[in-house]
């Protein structure tokens, strides 16, 4: 589900992404897009069942959120996540699991095509709104 507002369009936006997994391999993804004043411009979330590692879930959630930002043309933006491992893998060239490399490369290409090449880390407390959407 994607919910968008028609608020400010001449701004820089923050994209926060978060995920959760339970013991039954249910995965929840959530993201929130805010302007620099903190006004919610768009948010989305979805859940599904799929057994995979938490880093793959985080990479999938980021890709889903980037596709939404592209669809809504909310540019420029700053992507953030509380998944430190994902941020570290985003900024490294070292070898990693093939599926993760493919997801990160795809997300990087997508991010680059819509105006950013970076992924920033944020503390979990900052990411609470995205965390609530993943449930």
PDB file of C-alpha atoms in Angstrom:
ATOM      1  CA  UNK A   1       0.000   0.000   0.000  1.00  0.00           C
ATOM      2  CA  UNK A   2       1.258   3.486  -0.889  1.00  0.00           C
ATOM      3  CA  UNK A   3      -0.263   6.666   0.525  1.00  0.00           C
ATOM      4  CA  UNK A   4       0.816  10.059  -0.850  1.00  0.00           C
ATOM      5  CA  UNK A   5      -0.005  13.658  -0.070  1.00  0.00           C
ATOM      6  CA  UNK A   6      -0.030  16.546  -2.525  1.00  0.00           C
ATOM      7  CA  UNK A   7       1.960  18.730  -0.092  1.00  0.00           C
ATOM      8  CA  UNK A   8       5.178  20.599  -0.854  1.00  0.00           C
ATOM      9  CA  UNK A   9       6.959  19.631  -4.062  1.00  0.00           C
ATOM     10  CA  UNK A  10       9.892  22.093  -3.989  1.00  0.00           C
ATOM     11  CA  UNK A  11      11.873  20.562  -1.191  1.00  0.00           C
ATOM     12  CA  UNK A  12      14.411  17.936  -0.288  1.00  0.00           C
ATOM     13  CA  UNK A  13      12.882  14.759   1.110  1.00  0.00           C
ATOM     14  CA  UNK A  14      13.985  12.147   3.619  1.00  0.00           C
ATOM     15  CA  UNK A  15      13.221   8.503   2.958  1.00  0.00           C
ATOM     16  CA  UNK A  16      13.271   6.212   6.010  1.00  0.00           C
ATOM     17  CA  UNK A  17      12.982   2.435   5.569  1.00  0.00           C
ATOM     18  CA  UNK A  18      12.523  -0.330   8.153  1.00  0.00           C
ATOM     19  CA  UNK A  19      11.593  -4.024   8.267  1.00  0.00           C
ATOM     20  CA  UNK A  20      10.634  -6.733  10.722  1.00  0.00           C
ATOM     21  CA  UNK A  21      10.586 -10.524  10.705  1.00  0.00           C
ATOM     22  CA  UNK A  22       8.863 -12.949  13.033  1.00  0.00           C
ATOM     23  CA  UNK A  23       9.519 -16.608  13.812  1.00  0.00           C
ATOM     24  CA  UNK A  24       7.022 -17.734  11.153  1.00  0.00           C
ATOM     25  CA  UNK A  25       9.036 -15.924   8.403  1.00  0.00           C
ATOM     26  CA  UNK A  26       6.442 -13.165   8.062  1.00  0.00           C
ATOM     27  CA  UNK A  27       8.198 -10.070   6.777  1.00  0.00           C
ATOM     28  CA  UNK A  28       6.929  -6.530   7.136  1.00  0.00           C
ATOM     29  CA  UNK A  29       8.366  -3.561   5.220  1.00  0.00           C
ATOM     30  CA  UNK A  30       7.617   0.073   5.844  1.00  0.00           C
ATOM     31  CA  UNK A  31       8.850   3.398   4.561  1.00  0.00           C
ATOM     32  CA  UNK A  32       8.014   7.030   5.136  1.00  0.00           C
ATOM     33  CA  UNK A  33       8.911  10.070   3.046  1.00  0.00           C
ATOM     34  CA  UNK A  34       8.991  13.445   4.794  1.00  0.00           C
ATOM     35  CA  UNK A  35       9.958  16.939   3.801  1.00  0.00           C
ATOM     36  CA  UNK A  36      12.670  18.755   5.751  1.00  0.00           C
ATOM     37  CA  UNK A  37      10.013  20.226   8.075  1.00  0.00           C
ATOM     38  CA  UNK A  38       8.977  16.689   9.066  1.00  0.00           C
ATOM     39  CA  UNK A  39       5.659  16.703   7.203  1.00  0.00           C
ATOM     40  CA  UNK A  40       4.717  13.249   5.944  1.00  0.00           C
ATOM     41  CA  UNK A  41       4.493  13.350   2.146  1.00  0.00           C
ATOM     42  CA  UNK A  42       4.083   9.632   1.456  1.00  0.00           C
ATOM     43  CA  UNK A  43       4.270   6.325   3.258  1.00  0.00           C
ATOM     44  CA  UNK A  44       3.858   2.698   2.413  1.00  0.00           C
ATOM     45  CA  UNK A  45       4.141  -0.777   3.750  1.00  0.00           C
ATOM     46  CA  UNK A  46       3.501  -4.363   2.908  1.00  0.00           C
ATOM     47  CA  UNK A  47       3.963  -7.787   4.386  1.00  0.00           C
ATOM     48  CA  UNK A  48       4.560 -11.251   2.996  1.00  0.00           C
ATOM     49  CA  UNK A  49       5.963 -14.643   3.944  1.00  0.00           C
ATOM     50  CA  UNK A  50       9.424 -15.506   2.698  1.00  0.00           C
ATOM     51  CA  UNK A  51      12.334 -17.175   4.479  1.00  0.00           C
ATOM     52  CA  UNK A  52      15.495 -15.109   3.994  1.00  0.00           C
ATOM     53  CA  UNK A  53      18.142 -13.255   5.963  1.00  0.00           C
ATOM     54  CA  UNK A  54      17.433  -9.903   7.586  1.00  0.00           C
ATOM     55  CA  UNK A  55      19.947  -8.116   5.331  1.00  0.00           C
ATOM     56  CA  UNK A  56      18.112  -9.397   2.222  1.00  0.00           C
ATOM     57  CA  UNK A  57      14.824  -8.185   3.695  1.00  0.00           C
ATOM     58  CA  UNK A  58      16.363  -4.752   4.365  1.00  0.00           C
ATOM     59  CA  UNK A  59      17.729  -4.555   0.802  1.00  0.00           C
ATOM     60  CA  UNK A  60      14.329  -5.537  -0.641  1.00  0.00           C
ATOM     61  CA  UNK A  61      12.589  -2.902   1.487  1.00  0.00           C
ATOM     62  CA  UNK A  62      14.999  -0.225   0.308  1.00  0.00           C
ATOM     63  CA  UNK A  63      14.403  -1.190  -3.324  1.00  0.00           C
ATOM     64  CA  UNK A  64      10.618  -1.087  -2.775  1.00  0.00           C
ATOM     65  CA  UNK A  65      10.884   2.384  -1.218  1.00  0.00           C
ATOM     66  CA  UNK A  66      13.135   3.668  -4.023  1.00  0.00           C
ATOM     67  CA  UNK A  67      10.636   2.474  -6.619  1.00  0.00           C
ATOM     68  CA  UNK A  68       7.925   4.385  -4.743  1.00  0.00           C
ATOM     69  CA  UNK A  69      10.002   7.574  -4.636  1.00  0.00           C
ATOM     70  CA  UNK A  70      10.626   7.229  -8.362  1.00  0.00           C
ATOM     71  CA  UNK A  71       6.910   6.711  -9.019  1.00  0.00           C
ATOM     72  CA  UNK A  72       5.997   9.817  -6.986  1.00  0.00           C
ATOM     73  CA  UNK A  73       8.843  11.966  -8.422  1.00  0.00           C
ATOM     74  CA  UNK A  74       9.847  13.173  -4.949  1.00  0.00           C
ATOM     75  CA  UNK A  75      13.287  14.528  -5.738  1.00  0.00           C
ATOM     76  CA  UNK A  76      15.847  15.281  -4.425  1.00  0.00           C
ATOM     77  CA  UNK A  77      15.858  12.899  -1.463  1.00  0.00           C
ATOM     78  CA  UNK A  78      18.109  11.408   1.209  1.00  0.00           C
ATOM     79  CA  UNK A  79      17.610   7.668   1.864  1.00  0.00           C
ATOM     80  CA  UNK A  80      18.110   6.501   5.471  1.00  0.00           C
ATOM     81  CA  UNK A  81      17.896   3.186   7.284  1.00  0.00           C
ATOM     82  CA  UNK A  82      18.712   1.868  10.736  1.00  0.00           C
ATOM     83  CA  UNK A  83      20.207  -1.262   9.129  1.00  0.00           C
ATOM     84  CA  UNK A  84      23.905  -0.562   9.667  1.00  0.00           C
ATOM     85  CA  UNK A  85      24.978  -3.721   7.833  1.00  0.00           C
ATOM     86  CA  UNK A  86      23.033  -2.639   4.727  1.00  0.00           C
ATOM     87  CA  UNK A  87      24.669   0.809   4.796  1.00  0.00           C
ATOM     88  CA  UNK A  88      28.109  -0.793   5.150  1.00  0.00           C
ATOM     89  CA  UNK A  89      27.457  -3.220   2.280  1.00  0.00           C
ATOM     90  CA  UNK A  90      26.109  -0.334   0.128  1.00  0.00           C
ATOM     91  CA  UNK A  91      29.410   1.535   0.481  1.00  0.00           C
ATOM     92  CA  UNK A  92      31.807  -1.396   0.023  1.00  0.00           C
ATOM     93  CA  UNK A  93      33.195  -3.199  -2.982  1.00  0.00           C
ATOM     94  CA  UNK A  94      34.160  -6.351  -1.105  1.00  0.00           C
ATOM     95  CA  UNK A  95      32.636  -9.666  -2.185  1.00  0.00           C
ATOM     96  CA  UNK A  96      29.272 -10.600  -0.682  1.00  0.00           C
ATOM     97  CA  UNK A  97      26.498 -13.139  -1.152  1.00  0.00           C
ATOM     98  CA  UNK A  98      25.370 -13.050  -4.804  1.00  0.00           C
ATOM     99  CA  UNK A  99      21.688 -12.415  -4.081  1.00  0.00           C
ATOM    100  CA  UNK A 100      22.579  -9.498  -1.801  1.00  0.00           C
ATOM    101  CA  UNK A 101      25.036  -8.083  -4.351  1.00  0.00           C
ATOM    102  CA  UNK A 102      22.337  -8.190  -7.052  1.00  0.00           C
ATOM    103  CA  UNK A 103      19.767  -6.448  -4.816  1.00  0.00           C
ATOM    104  CA  UNK A 104      22.205  -3.758  -3.698  1.00  0.00           C
ATOM    105  CA  UNK A 105      23.465  -3.158  -7.235  1.00  0.00           C
ATOM    106  CA  UNK A 106      19.874  -2.876  -8.462  1.00  0.00           C
ATOM    107  CA  UNK A 107      18.980  -0.449  -5.642  1.00  0.00           C
ATOM    108  CA  UNK A 108      22.134   1.601  -6.350  1.00  0.00           C
ATOM    109  CA  UNK A 109      21.278   1.831 -10.048  1.00  0.00           C
ATOM    110  CA  UNK A 110      17.735   2.860  -9.196  1.00  0.00           C
ATOM    111  CA  UNK A 111      18.906   5.441  -6.630  1.00  0.00           C
ATOM    112  CA  UNK A 112      21.453   6.837  -9.064  1.00  0.00           C
ATOM    113  CA  UNK A 113      18.836   7.154 -11.818  1.00  0.00           C
ATOM    114  CA  UNK A 114      16.674   9.262  -9.497  1.00  0.00           C
ATOM    115  CA  UNK A 115      19.387  11.470  -8.084  1.00  0.00           C
ATOM    116  CA  UNK A 116      21.391   9.949  -5.242  1.00  0.00           C
ATOM    117  CA  UNK A 117      24.351   7.657  -4.816  1.00  0.00           C
ATOM    118  CA  UNK A 118      24.415   7.403  -1.038  1.00  0.00           C
ATOM    119  CA  UNK A 119      22.614   5.590   1.759  1.00  0.00           C
ATOM    120  CA  UNK A 120      22.778   7.029   5.257  1.00  0.00           C
ATOM    121  CA  UNK A 121      22.568   5.317   8.606  1.00  0.00           C
ATOM    122  CA  UNK A 122      20.145   6.651  11.222  1.00  0.00           C
ATOM    123  CA  UNK A 123      19.576   5.524  14.793  1.00  0.00           C
ATOM    124  CA  UNK A 124      16.543   3.326  15.462  1.00  0.00           C
ATOM    125  CA  UNK A 125      14.871   6.121  17.446  1.00  0.00           C
ATOM    126  CA  UNK A 126      14.895   8.339  14.335  1.00  0.00           C
ATOM    127  CA  UNK A 127      13.365   5.542  12.270  1.00  0.00           C
ATOM    128  CA  UNK A 128      10.330   4.915  14.524  1.00  0.00           C
ATOM    129  CA  UNK A 129       7.717   6.114  12.012  1.00  0.00           C
ATOM    130  CA  UNK A 130       8.959   3.685   9.331  1.00  0.00           C
ATOM    131  CA  UNK A 131       9.142   0.969  11.979  1.00  0.00           C
ATOM    132  CA  UNK A 132       5.449   1.424  12.794  1.00  0.00           C
ATOM    133  CA  UNK A 133       4.483   1.071   9.114  1.00  0.00           C
ATOM    134  CA  UNK A 134       6.216  -2.286   8.709  1.00  0.00           C
ATOM    135  CA  UNK A 135       3.960  -4.090  11.167  1.00  0.00           C
TER     136      UNK A 135
END
